[in-house]
Amino acid sequence: MSRFDFRLSAALLAAPLLAAMSASASVPDDFDARLQAAMEEYGAPGFAVAVVENGEVVHAKGYGVRRLGSLAPVDADTIFPTGSTGKAVTTAALAILVDEGKLDWDDRVIDHLPDFRMHDAWVTREMTVRDLLVHRSGLGLGAGDLLYVPRTSRTRADVVRALRHIEPATSFRSGYAYDNILYVVAGELVAKVSGQDWESFIRDRVFRAAGMDSSVSDADERFANPNRAHPHARIDGPVRGAGTQEVLAEREGLGQVAAPAGGLSSSANDLARWLQVQLAHGALPEGGHLYSEATAREMWTPQVLTPIRAYPEPISEMTPQFSSYALGWNVQDYRGVSTVQHGGAVFGVLTVVVLVPDREVGFALQMNSEDYPVLRGAMNTLLDHYLGLESKDWYAAYGEWNTERLKAGAAAVAALGDGPEGERGSPSLPLAGYAGSYTDDWYGPIAITGAGPGLRIDFKQTPDMAGPLEHYRHDTFIVRWDDRAIEPAYVTFGLDHEGRVERVTMQAVSPIADFSYNYQDLEFNPVPAD
């Protein structure tokens, strides 16, 4: 639940002046105290920081605890899920294959994966390896994420096969919309070209080759490591992010099927190694290369402009002058200075990796909760420090911004109950008339059944994604899932001229729900009786 290129117009003009300013060694003197105070204020259980400057690790440290209710501390070897920051790792795997001459960035995907299909036959023929990585395919934001969010019984091949049924939101290469599913395809491409499954290739050719010995590409290996951070979130309030901090079930998030898009786990010490490799353009600290300097620079070259959102006060300084997406990295400026970075989020864990190549500085931050002000506050504090900029209390600024965001979301949800009960109408059919088996072309089957006095919905290929339907208005119901961590959704039944259900559509209830709950892309149709 992030983006950037270096050396672009406005930043270039500022570079000579900025280069003359000396970077500060290590973190600010009061960094630990301020971070720990913010963690206590916002209730973040654990945190880890890695900082590299001029090729040296100047800070690698853990803070807080791995799990609420436990005294086990986070240290520099505690592994956290790293979310979408792992897209750069999948890209690095492809870069290794490019260096070996087994692949080219502009190869057509279908030439390596003959069963690959997009919805449009022309796009299928023209889609390149580069296109898989830069979010310009024409798919909508988060398209297909419900295939594996919050979990799935499908295989990776099943997900790739479902891609052909997802209709585009825009034309091919016409604009930017972030997706995960094409990185799943990229993982299958690594496997097909290398002859190793993606997990093994990442373990052997990236992590072990880079000296990242505690990092894992397989979820079972993460769960086998006792020194791991557990996910936390606030899910008992009116919207996610408000309420009481609690420990989440560990097997949440994108899961192993979608691991090439964001299913890796790493520690502060290992991310420090990753930062060293990145800032050295693929060179390893002890000599040799993980990948070549040419492919390193290719990965940081902007490919598509990303929309610029103007941030409100008190974080308006965060609004960039330019913003783009490269190969697994965002390239944009921070207060006029070019950065290469990417954020990562799986449910209950946040990560960000930031590089400032012109200053030879990079850092990675990990947190085992969703308390955004702590992560972003620490990020901006470090950026200001290393860039010699006048700083501010970013923890408080992001806290104020986040409070207003949650208030707006809660107000929108509260408004659902407004209006006289009679204006909501009654269901057009007896409840039994809505029951049945339905299917969506890309997601697959659901079942709506009678249970006691009401109805239940069950997403058949998403284990434990089921819940009761409560009437909302006319032929629209709300599902509040048995698993409280899953975002509630409207479920609307469309009737044909004879009064029978001909389609079922959905929409997230919360206006600030994570985009991976792409209910709006679903259209279920009745499965004919045998």
Short mmCIF file of C-alpha atoms in Angstrom, two decimals:
data_model
loop_
_atom_site.label_atom_id
_atom_site.label_comp_id
_atom_site.label_asym_id
_atom_site.label_seq_id
_atom_site.Cartn_x
_atom_site.Cartn_y
_atom_site.Cartn_z
CA MET A 1 0.00 0.00 0.00
CA SER A 2 4.77 3.76 -2.99
CA ARG A 3 7.07 5.21 -6.16
CA PHE A 4 10.47 7.44 -7.94
CA ASP A 5 13.67 8.33 -10.91
CA PHE A 6 16.76 9.96 -10.29
CA ARG A 7 18.33 12.86 -12.13
CA LEU A 8 15.32 14.54 -13.66
CA SER A 9 14.90 18.19 -14.66
CA ALA A 10 14.07 20.12 -11.47
CA ALA A 11 16.25 17.94 -9.25
CA LEU A 12 19.14 18.24 -11.69
CA LEU A 13 19.07 22.00 -11.41
CA ALA A 14 19.40 21.74 -7.65
CA ALA A 15 22.00 18.96 -7.62
CA PRO A 16 25.22 21.07 -7.70
CA LEU A 17 24.09 23.13 -4.73
CA LEU A 18 22.90 20.08 -2.81
CA ALA A 19 26.09 18.17 -3.52
CA ALA A 20 28.06 20.93 -1.83
CA MET A 21 26.17 20.34 1.41
CA SER A 22 27.81 17.71 3.61
CA ALA A 23 25.68 14.77 4.67
CA SER A 24 25.47 13.98 8.37
CA ALA A 25 26.94 10.72 9.59
CA SER A 26 24.63 8.26 11.34
CA VAL A 27 21.17 9.15 12.57
CA PRO A 28 20.24 12.29 14.53
CA ASP A 29 21.32 12.26 18.18
CA ASP A 30 17.72 12.32 19.37
CA PHE A 31 16.41 9.88 16.75
CA ASP A 32 15.97 6.92 19.11
CA ALA A 33 14.24 8.97 21.78
CA ARG A 34 11.84 10.62 19.34
CA LEU A 35 11.04 7.34 17.59
CA GLN A 36 10.37 5.54 20.86
CA ALA A 37 8.18 8.42 22.06
CA ALA A 38 6.17 8.25 18.81
CA MET A 39 5.82 4.48 19.12
CA GLU A 40 4.43 4.90 22.63
CA GLU A 41 2.10 7.74 21.60
CA TYR A 42 0.62 5.91 18.62
CA GLY A 43 0.82 2.41 20.08
CA ALA A 44 3.22 0.84 17.57
CA PRO A 45 4.56 -2.41 19.12
CA GLY A 46 7.83 -2.84 17.21
CA PHE A 47 10.10 -1.12 14.72
CA ALA A 48 13.41 -1.75 12.93
CA VAL A 49 15.77 0.67 11.18
CA ALA A 50 18.69 0.15 8.80
CA VAL A 51 20.80 3.04 7.46
CA VAL A 52 23.69 2.92 4.97
CA GLU A 53 25.90 5.89 4.16
CA ASN A 54 28.85 5.92 1.76
CA GLY A 55 28.73 2.14 1.54
CA GLU A 56 28.87 1.59 5.30
CA VAL A 57 26.14 0.42 7.65
CA VAL A 58 25.84 3.26 10.17
CA HIS A 59 22.70 2.10 11.95
CA ALA A 60 20.89 -1.26 12.24
CA LYS A 61 18.66 -1.60 15.25
CA GLY A 62 15.36 -2.86 16.57
CA TYR A 63 12.90 -1.14 18.91
CA GLY A 64 9.94 -2.38 20.92
CA VAL A 65 8.53 -5.90 20.89
CA ARG A 66 7.78 -8.51 18.27
CA ARG A 67 4.28 -9.16 19.61
CA LEU A 68 1.95 -7.43 22.03
CA GLY A 69 1.77 -9.40 25.27
CA SER A 70 5.33 -10.68 24.85
CA LEU A 71 8.61 -9.25 26.10
CA ALA A 72 10.60 -10.66 23.16
CA PRO A 73 12.37 -7.61 21.71
CA VAL A 74 12.74 -6.57 18.09
CA ASP A 75 16.44 -6.61 17.20
CA ALA A 76 18.40 -6.10 13.99
CA ASP A 77 17.86 -9.76 13.03
CA THR A 78 14.07 -9.82 13.57
CA ILE A 79 12.39 -10.56 10.24
CA PHE A 80 9.34 -8.59 9.09
CA PRO A 81 7.19 -9.12 5.97
CA THR A 82 8.38 -6.44 3.55
CA GLY A 83 5.29 -6.08 1.33
CA SER A 84 5.65 -4.39 -2.03
CA THR A 85 9.26 -3.36 -1.40
CA GLY A 86 9.83 -6.94 -2.61
CA LYS A 87 8.84 -5.92 -6.14
CA ALA A 88 12.40 -4.60 -6.50
CA VAL A 89 13.68 -8.06 -5.49
CA THR A 90 11.61 -9.80 -8.17
CA THR A 91 12.91 -7.19 -10.62
CA ALA A 92 16.47 -7.94 -9.48
CA ALA A 93 15.88 -11.62 -10.23
CA LEU A 94 14.87 -10.68 -13.77
CA ALA A 95 17.94 -8.41 -14.00
CA ILE A 96 20.19 -11.37 -13.22
CA LEU A 97 18.56 -13.30 -16.07
CA VAL A 98 19.00 -10.30 -18.37
CA ASP A 99 22.70 -10.18 -17.50
CA GLU A 100 22.95 -13.89 -18.34
CA GLY A 101 21.42 -13.31 -21.76
CA LYS A 102 18.40 -15.49 -20.99
CA LEU A 103 15.97 -12.59 -21.17
CA ASP A 104 15.63 -9.03 -22.36
CA TRP A 105 13.52 -6.31 -20.77
CA ASP A 106 11.71 -5.83 -24.08
CA ASP A 107 11.08 -9.51 -24.80
CA ARG A 108 7.42 -10.33 -25.33
CA VAL A 109 6.04 -12.18 -22.33
CA ILE A 110 4.16 -14.66 -24.49
CA ASP A 111 7.42 -15.79 -26.11
CA HIS A 112 8.51 -17.13 -22.71
CA LEU A 113 5.10 -17.99 -21.22
CA PRO A 114 3.00 -19.34 -24.12
CA ASP A 115 -0.12 -19.68 -21.94
CA PHE A 116 0.01 -15.99 -20.89
CA ARG A 117 -3.11 -14.06 -21.89
CA MET A 118 -4.46 -10.59 -21.24
CA HIS A 119 -8.12 -9.76 -21.90
CA ASP A 120 -7.23 -8.19 -25.23
CA ALA A 121 -5.43 -10.33 -27.84
CA TRP A 122 -3.36 -7.40 -29.15
CA VAL A 123 -2.15 -6.53 -25.63
CA THR A 124 -1.26 -10.19 -25.14
CA ARG A 125 0.95 -10.08 -28.22
CA GLU A 126 2.59 -6.77 -27.32
CA MET A 127 3.09 -7.08 -23.52
CA THR A 128 6.81 -7.06 -22.67
CA VAL A 129 8.77 -8.00 -19.58
CA ARG A 130 9.18 -4.28 -18.93
CA ASP A 131 5.39 -3.80 -19.13
CA LEU A 132 4.86 -6.36 -16.36
CA LEU A 133 6.79 -4.17 -13.93
CA VAL A 134 5.62 -0.59 -14.49
CA HIS A 135 1.83 -0.52 -13.95
CA ARG A 136 0.82 0.68 -17.41
CA SER A 137 -0.98 -2.43 -18.67
CA GLY A 138 -4.45 -0.86 -18.69
CA LEU A 139 -5.59 -2.86 -15.66
CA GLY A 140 -7.32 -0.84 -12.95
CA LEU A 141 -5.91 -0.09 -9.50
CA GLY A 142 -5.42 -3.35 -7.62
CA ALA A 143 -7.12 -5.35 -10.36
CA GLY A 144 -7.38 -9.03 -9.46
CA ASP A 145 -6.16 -8.65 -5.88
CA LEU A 146 -9.13 -10.56 -4.48
CA LEU A 147 -7.73 -13.64 -6.19
CA TYR A 148 -5.24 -13.87 -3.31
CA VAL A 149 -6.32 -11.27 -0.72
CA PRO A 150 -6.60 -12.03 2.12
CA ARG A 151 -5.72 -15.65 1.27
CA THR A 152 -6.42 -18.21 -1.44
CA SER A 153 -6.59 -21.90 -2.28
CA ARG A 154 -5.37 -21.22 -5.84
CA THR A 155 -1.93 -21.86 -7.31
CA ARG A 156 0.21 -19.16 -8.90
CA ALA A 157 -0.57 -20.68 -12.29
CA ASP A 158 -4.29 -20.37 -11.52
CA VAL A 159 -3.85 -16.66 -10.84
CA VAL A 160 -1.98 -16.11 -14.09
CA ARG A 161 -4.70 -18.02 -15.95
CA ALA A 162 -7.43 -15.82 -14.44
CA LEU A 163 -5.72 -12.70 -15.78
CA ARG A 164 -7.30 -13.16 -19.22
CA HIS A 165 -10.76 -12.56 -17.74
CA ILE A 166 -9.96 -9.19 -16.10
CA GLU A 167 -11.23 -6.39 -18.29
CA PRO A 168 -8.94 -3.36 -18.68
CA ALA A 169 -9.84 0.00 -17.17
CA THR A 170 -7.86 2.01 -19.75
CA SER A 171 -6.00 1.39 -22.98
CA PHE A 172 -2.60 -0.29 -22.99
CA ARG A 173 0.34 1.96 -21.97
CA SER A 174 -1.92 5.02 -21.69
CA GLY A 175 -1.42 5.67 -18.00
CA TYR A 176 -0.48 4.42 -14.55
CA ALA A 177 -2.51 2.21 -12.20
CA TYR A 178 -0.77 0.18 -9.51
CA ASP A 179 -1.27 -3.58 -9.63
CA ASN A 180 0.13 -6.71 -8.00
CA ILE A 181 -1.05 -9.40 -10.35
CA LEU A 182 1.48 -8.73 -13.12
CA TYR A 183 4.29 -9.23 -10.61
CA VAL A 184 2.80 -12.67 -10.02
CA VAL A 185 3.29 -13.20 -13.76
CA ALA A 186 6.85 -11.88 -13.37
CA GLY A 187 7.44 -14.55 -10.73
CA GLU A 188 6.24 -17.25 -13.10
CA LEU A 189 8.53 -15.77 -15.77
CA VAL A 190 11.55 -16.07 -13.44
CA ALA A 191 10.67 -19.71 -12.86
CA LYS A 192 10.17 -20.54 -16.53
CA VAL A 193 13.36 -18.86 -17.77
CA SER A 194 15.63 -19.96 -14.91
CA GLY A 195 14.34 -23.50 -14.45
CA GLN A 196 13.99 -22.86 -10.69
CA ASP A 197 10.82 -21.98 -8.89
CA TRP A 198 10.65 -18.31 -7.90
CA GLU A 199 11.15 -19.04 -4.19
CA SER A 200 14.36 -21.00 -4.79
CA PHE A 201 15.75 -18.47 -7.26
CA ILE A 202 15.20 -15.59 -4.83
CA ARG A 203 16.71 -17.57 -1.96
CA ASP A 204 19.79 -18.78 -3.85
CA ARG A 205 20.51 -16.16 -6.49
CA VAL A 206 19.43 -12.99 -4.64
CA PHE A 207 19.32 -13.39 -0.86
CA ARG A 208 22.20 -15.81 -0.32
CA ALA A 209 24.28 -14.24 -3.08
CA ALA A 210 23.81 -10.83 -1.45
CA GLY A 211 24.61 -12.12 2.05
CA MET A 212 21.02 -11.64 3.25
CA ASP A 213 21.09 -14.85 5.27
CA SER A 214 17.98 -14.41 7.41
CA SER A 215 15.72 -13.24 4.57
CA VAL A 216 13.16 -15.71 3.28
CA SER A 217 11.03 -16.05 0.17
CA ASP A 218 8.73 -18.73 1.58
CA ALA A 219 6.09 -18.02 4.22
CA ASP A 220 6.62 -21.37 5.96
CA GLU A 221 10.28 -20.45 6.50
CA ARG A 222 9.20 -17.16 8.05
CA PHE A 223 6.83 -18.91 10.45
CA ALA A 224 9.63 -21.33 11.40
CA ASN A 225 11.82 -18.44 12.57
CA PRO A 226 11.06 -17.56 16.21
CA ASN A 227 12.70 -14.14 15.76
CA ARG A 228 9.89 -12.74 13.63
CA ALA A 229 7.59 -9.76 14.04
CA HIS A 230 3.87 -10.46 14.39
CA PRO A 231 1.28 -8.26 12.62
CA HIS A 232 -0.95 -5.83 14.50
CA ALA A 233 -3.81 -3.54 13.53
CA ARG A 234 -6.84 -1.66 14.84
CA ILE A 235 -9.92 -3.38 13.42
CA ASP A 236 -12.60 -2.91 16.09
CA GLY A 237 -13.40 0.74 15.30
CA PRO A 238 -15.75 2.22 12.70
CA VAL A 239 -12.98 2.00 10.08
CA ARG A 240 -9.70 0.13 9.97
CA GLY A 241 -7.05 2.12 11.79
CA ALA A 242 -9.37 3.31 14.55
CA GLY A 243 -9.84 1.33 17.72
CA THR A 244 -7.71 -0.96 19.87
CA GLN A 245 -4.38 -2.37 18.75
CA GLU A 246 -4.55 -6.15 18.50
CA VAL A 247 -2.50 -9.04 17.18
CA LEU A 248 -3.68 -10.32 13.79
CA ALA A 249 -3.61 -13.87 12.53
CA GLU A 250 -0.19 -14.31 10.95
CA ARG A 251 -1.25 -15.96 7.72
CA GLU A 252 -2.79 -12.81 6.28
CA GLY A 253 -1.70 -10.53 3.44
CA LEU A 254 -0.91 -11.44 -0.13
CA GLY A 255 0.14 -14.98 0.79
CA GLN A 256 2.61 -17.25 -0.94
CA VAL A 257 0.81 -17.29 -4.29
CA ALA A 258 1.35 -13.54 -4.68
CA ALA A 259 4.78 -13.52 -3.02
CA PRO A 260 6.56 -12.13 -6.14
CA ALA A 261 4.47 -8.98 -5.65
CA GLY A 262 5.10 -8.63 -1.93
CA GLY A 263 5.59 -11.82 0.07
CA LEU A 264 9.22 -11.64 1.22
CA SER A 265 10.51 -11.25 4.78
CA SER A 266 13.73 -9.59 5.88
CA SER A 267 15.53 -8.04 8.84
CA ALA A 268 17.24 -4.69 9.43
CA ASN A 269 20.66 -6.29 9.06
CA ASP A 270 19.68 -7.93 5.77
CA LEU A 271 18.03 -4.80 4.43
CA ALA A 272 21.26 -2.95 5.21
CA ARG A 273 23.00 -5.40 2.85
CA TRP A 274 20.29 -4.74 0.24
CA LEU A 275 20.84 -0.99 0.59
CA GLN A 276 24.58 -1.45 0.10
CA VAL A 277 24.01 -3.43 -3.10
CA GLN A 278 21.53 -0.88 -4.41
CA LEU A 279 23.72 2.14 -3.74
CA ALA A 280 26.70 0.32 -5.31
CA HIS A 281 24.68 -0.33 -8.51
CA GLY A 282 24.68 -4.09 -8.05
CA ALA A 283 28.18 -4.49 -6.61
CA LEU A 284 28.58 -6.68 -3.51
CA PRO A 285 30.44 -5.31 -0.45
CA GLU A 286 33.03 -8.11 -0.59
CA GLY A 287 33.54 -7.86 -4.35
CA GLY A 288 31.74 -9.15 -7.41
CA HIS A 289 28.25 -8.21 -8.54
CA LEU A 290 24.73 -9.39 -7.86
CA TYR A 291 23.81 -7.81 -11.22
CA SER A 292 25.54 -5.41 -13.57
CA GLU A 293 25.73 -1.64 -13.31
CA ALA A 294 23.91 -1.39 -16.64
CA THR A 295 20.89 -3.32 -15.36
CA ALA A 296 21.05 -1.40 -12.07
CA ARG A 297 20.63 1.88 -13.91
CA GLU A 298 17.91 0.37 -16.08
CA MET A 299 15.94 -0.48 -12.97
CA TRP A 300 16.09 3.14 -11.79
CA THR A 301 15.14 4.68 -15.14
CA PRO A 302 11.59 6.11 -15.10
CA GLN A 303 9.14 4.37 -17.39
CA VAL A 304 5.78 5.96 -16.64
CA LEU A 305 4.66 9.19 -15.00
CA THR A 306 2.58 8.70 -11.87
CA PRO A 307 -0.18 11.11 -10.81
CA ILE A 308 0.87 13.73 -8.27
CA ARG A 309 -1.48 14.11 -5.35
CA ALA A 310 -1.25 17.41 -3.51
CA TYR A 311 -0.93 16.66 0.19
CA PRO A 312 -2.86 18.93 2.58
CA GLU A 313 -1.48 20.76 5.56
CA PRO A 314 0.30 19.86 7.76
CA ILE A 315 2.19 17.55 5.36
CA SER A 316 2.04 19.70 2.21
CA GLU A 317 5.85 19.62 1.88
CA MET A 318 5.45 15.97 0.89
CA THR A 319 3.92 16.92 -2.46
CA PRO A 320 6.57 16.08 -5.07
CA GLN A 321 7.50 18.14 -8.11
CA PHE A 322 7.88 15.01 -10.22
CA SER A 323 6.83 11.40 -9.72
CA SER A 324 7.40 8.30 -11.82
CA TYR A 325 7.64 4.53 -11.71
CA ALA A 326 10.69 2.62 -12.86
CA LEU A 327 11.30 -1.16 -12.73
CA GLY A 328 10.10 -2.10 -9.26
CA TRP A 329 10.94 1.34 -7.85
CA ASN A 330 9.28 4.72 -7.48
CA VAL A 331 11.42 7.66 -8.57
CA GLN A 332 10.38 11.08 -7.33
CA ASP A 333 11.72 14.07 -5.49
CA TYR A 334 11.52 14.83 -1.81
CA ARG A 335 11.55 18.59 -1.21
CA GLY A 336 13.41 19.02 -4.51
CA VAL A 337 15.91 16.15 -4.07
CA SER A 338 15.65 13.04 -6.22
CA THR A 339 14.98 9.76 -4.44
CA VAL A 340 14.48 6.11 -5.39
CA GLN A 341 12.09 4.37 -3.03
CA HIS A 342 9.20 2.00 -2.49
CA GLY A 343 6.72 1.39 0.28
CA GLY A 344 5.31 -1.95 1.30
CA ALA A 345 2.23 -3.01 3.23
CA VAL A 346 0.81 -6.36 4.16
CA PHE A 347 -2.00 -6.47 6.69
CA GLY A 348 -0.50 -5.51 10.04
CA VAL A 349 2.99 -4.58 8.81
CA LEU A 350 4.45 -1.53 7.02
CA THR A 351 7.85 -1.11 5.35
CA VAL A 352 9.61 1.56 3.31
CA VAL A 353 12.98 1.51 1.52
CA VAL A 354 14.48 4.87 0.52
CA LEU A 355 17.62 5.63 -1.51
CA VAL A 356 19.19 9.02 -2.17
CA PRO A 357 21.79 8.03 -4.78
CA ASP A 358 23.42 11.45 -5.15
CA ARG A 359 24.15 11.45 -1.41
CA GLU A 360 25.14 7.76 -1.17
CA VAL A 361 22.52 7.34 1.55
CA GLY A 362 19.78 4.77 1.95
CA PHE A 363 17.57 3.51 4.75
CA ALA A 364 14.86 0.93 5.42
CA LEU A 365 12.14 1.15 8.05
CA GLN A 366 9.91 -1.70 9.23
CA MET A 367 6.98 -1.66 11.66
CA ASN A 368 4.71 -4.47 12.85
CA SER A 369 1.53 -2.40 12.89
CA GLU A 370 -0.38 -0.03 10.61
CA ASP A 371 0.36 3.17 12.53
CA TYR A 372 1.32 5.18 9.50
CA PRO A 373 2.40 8.38 11.34
CA VAL A 374 5.28 6.52 13.03
CA LEU A 375 6.70 5.07 9.81
CA ARG A 376 6.32 8.26 7.78
CA GLY A 377 7.46 10.43 10.65
CA ALA A 378 10.70 8.46 10.93
CA MET A 379 11.15 8.47 7.15
CA ASN A 380 10.87 12.23 6.79
CA THR A 381 13.01 12.84 9.86
CA LEU A 382 15.83 10.82 8.32
CA LEU A 383 15.44 12.42 4.90
CA ASP A 384 15.63 15.93 6.36
CA HIS A 385 18.67 14.95 8.42
CA TYR A 386 20.66 13.42 5.57
CA LEU A 387 19.74 16.14 3.12
CA GLY A 388 20.65 18.94 5.50
CA LEU A 389 17.12 20.35 5.41
CA GLU A 390 15.29 22.10 8.20
CA SER A 391 13.08 19.50 9.78
CA LYS A 392 9.80 19.59 11.67
CA ASP A 393 7.89 17.29 13.98
CA TRP A 394 6.81 14.89 11.25
CA TYR A 395 5.35 12.42 13.74
CA ALA A 396 2.86 15.04 14.92
CA ALA A 397 2.18 16.27 11.38
CA TYR A 398 1.34 12.80 10.10
CA GLY A 399 -0.62 12.09 13.25
CA GLU A 400 -2.83 15.12 12.59
CA TRP A 401 -3.28 14.14 8.94
CA ASN A 402 -4.13 10.54 9.83
CA THR A 403 -6.61 11.58 12.51
CA GLU A 404 -8.52 13.68 9.99
CA ARG A 405 -8.45 10.84 7.44
CA LEU A 406 -9.90 8.37 9.95
CA LYS A 407 -12.52 10.88 11.12
CA ALA A 408 -13.69 11.41 7.54
CA GLY A 409 -13.88 7.68 6.92
CA ALA A 410 -15.78 7.07 10.16
CA ALA A 411 -18.24 9.87 9.37
CA ALA A 412 -18.95 8.37 5.95
CA VAL A 413 -19.60 4.96 7.47
CA ALA A 414 -21.80 6.47 10.21
CA ALA A 415 -23.91 8.18 7.55
CA LEU A 416 -24.99 4.75 6.32
CA GLY A 417 -27.52 4.65 9.11
CA ASP A 418 -29.02 8.07 8.34
CA GLY A 419 -32.53 8.48 6.98
CA PRO A 420 -35.91 7.03 7.95
CA GLU A 421 -36.08 3.25 7.94
CA GLY A 422 -38.97 3.33 5.44
CA GLU A 423 -36.84 5.00 2.80
CA ARG A 424 -34.63 1.96 2.63
CA GLY A 425 -37.33 -0.20 1.14
CA SER A 426 -37.71 -3.92 1.52
CA PRO A 427 -36.01 -6.69 -0.44
CA SER A 428 -37.78 -7.38 -3.72
CA LEU A 429 -37.63 -11.13 -3.15
CA PRO A 430 -38.07 -13.52 -0.26
CA LEU A 431 -34.58 -14.19 1.12
CA ALA A 432 -34.57 -17.64 -0.46
CA GLY A 433 -34.84 -15.93 -3.85
CA TYR A 434 -31.30 -14.54 -3.48
CA ALA A 435 -29.72 -17.86 -2.53
CA GLY A 436 -27.77 -19.81 -5.09
CA SER A 437 -24.40 -20.42 -6.71
CA TYR A 438 -22.78 -17.56 -8.61
CA THR A 439 -19.52 -17.09 -10.46
CA ASP A 440 -17.35 -14.23 -11.69
CA ASP A 441 -15.19 -14.79 -14.76
CA TRP A 442 -11.91 -13.85 -13.06
CA TYR A 443 -12.59 -14.56 -9.38
CA GLY A 444 -14.59 -17.76 -9.67
CA PRO A 445 -17.39 -19.15 -7.48
CA ILE A 446 -19.32 -17.86 -4.49
CA ALA A 447 -22.31 -19.36 -2.73
CA ILE A 448 -25.19 -17.52 -1.09
CA THR A 449 -27.10 -19.75 1.29
CA GLY A 450 -29.79 -19.53 3.90
CA ALA A 451 -28.53 -19.82 7.46
CA GLY A 452 -31.01 -19.56 10.31
CA PRO A 453 -33.13 -16.46 9.78
CA GLY A 454 -30.85 -14.87 7.18
CA LEU A 455 -28.40 -15.31 4.33
CA ARG A 456 -24.68 -16.01 4.22
CA ILE A 457 -22.13 -15.42 1.47
CA ASP A 458 -19.07 -17.63 0.99
CA PHE A 459 -16.12 -16.86 -1.31
CA LYS A 460 -15.34 -20.46 -2.19
CA GLN A 461 -11.68 -20.06 -3.22
CA THR A 462 -10.77 -17.74 -0.36
CA PRO A 463 -10.63 -19.91 2.77
CA ASP A 464 -12.72 -18.58 5.66
CA MET A 465 -13.98 -15.56 3.70
CA ALA A 466 -17.63 -15.92 4.62
CA GLY A 467 -20.20 -14.00 6.60
CA PRO A 468 -23.84 -13.04 7.14
CA LEU A 469 -25.73 -10.68 4.84
CA GLU A 470 -27.72 -7.99 6.63
CA HIS A 471 -30.30 -6.01 4.69
CA TYR A 472 -29.28 -2.43 3.91
CA ARG A 473 -31.56 -0.93 1.24
CA HIS A 474 -33.86 -2.45 -1.39
CA ASP A 475 -31.82 -5.27 -2.97
CA THR A 476 -28.53 -4.29 -1.35
CA PHE A 477 -27.14 -6.08 1.68
CA ILE A 478 -23.96 -5.63 3.74
CA VAL A 479 -21.61 -8.49 4.50
CA ARG A 480 -19.66 -8.19 7.73
CA TRP A 481 -17.27 -11.10 7.45
CA ASP A 482 -16.71 -13.65 10.20
CA ASP A 483 -13.05 -12.63 9.97
CA ARG A 484 -13.22 -9.06 11.30
CA ALA A 485 -9.95 -8.16 9.56
CA ILE A 486 -11.66 -8.34 6.14
CA GLU A 487 -13.28 -5.11 4.93
CA PRO A 488 -17.12 -5.18 4.96
CA ALA A 489 -18.82 -4.81 1.59
CA TYR A 490 -22.13 -3.94 0.01
CA VAL A 491 -23.66 -6.82 -1.94
CA THR A 492 -26.22 -5.69 -4.53
CA PHE A 493 -28.52 -8.05 -6.42
CA GLY A 494 -29.65 -7.02 -9.91
CA LEU A 495 -32.93 -8.54 -11.08
CA ASP A 496 -34.09 -9.32 -14.60
CA HIS A 497 -37.53 -8.51 -16.03
CA GLU A 498 -38.99 -11.64 -14.45
CA GLY A 499 -37.70 -10.76 -11.01
CA ARG A 500 -34.89 -13.30 -10.91
CA VAL A 501 -31.33 -12.47 -9.87
CA GLU A 502 -29.19 -11.97 -12.97
CA ARG A 503 -26.08 -10.44 -11.40
CA VAL A 504 -24.45 -9.64 -8.06
CA THR A 505 -22.09 -6.68 -7.63
CA MET A 506 -20.11 -5.46 -4.64
CA GLN A 507 -18.46 -2.35 -3.21
CA ALA A 508 -16.35 -1.74 -0.08
CA VAL A 509 -18.31 -0.03 2.68
CA SER A 510 -15.39 2.02 3.97
CA PRO A 511 -14.27 4.87 1.70
CA ILE A 512 -10.70 4.38 2.96
CA ALA A 513 -10.57 0.59 2.50
CA ASP A 514 -7.32 -0.76 1.09
CA PHE A 515 -7.44 -0.91 -2.71
CA SER A 516 -6.69 -4.64 -2.66
CA TYR A 517 -10.32 -5.16 -1.66
CA ASN A 518 -11.31 -4.55 -5.27
CA TYR A 519 -14.92 -5.66 -4.80
CA GLN A 520 -16.03 -3.12 -7.40
CA ASP A 521 -14.42 -5.19 -10.18
CA LEU A 522 -16.60 -8.22 -9.48
CA GLU A 523 -19.77 -9.17 -11.32
CA PHE A 524 -21.21 -12.53 -10.33
CA ASN A 525 -23.75 -14.30 -12.49
CA PRO A 526 -25.97 -17.23 -11.54
CA VAL A 527 -24.61 -20.70 -12.24
CA PRO A 528 -27.29 -22.58 -14.22
CA ALA A 529 -28.72 -25.60 -12.45
CA ASP A 530 -27.67 -28.95 -13.87
#
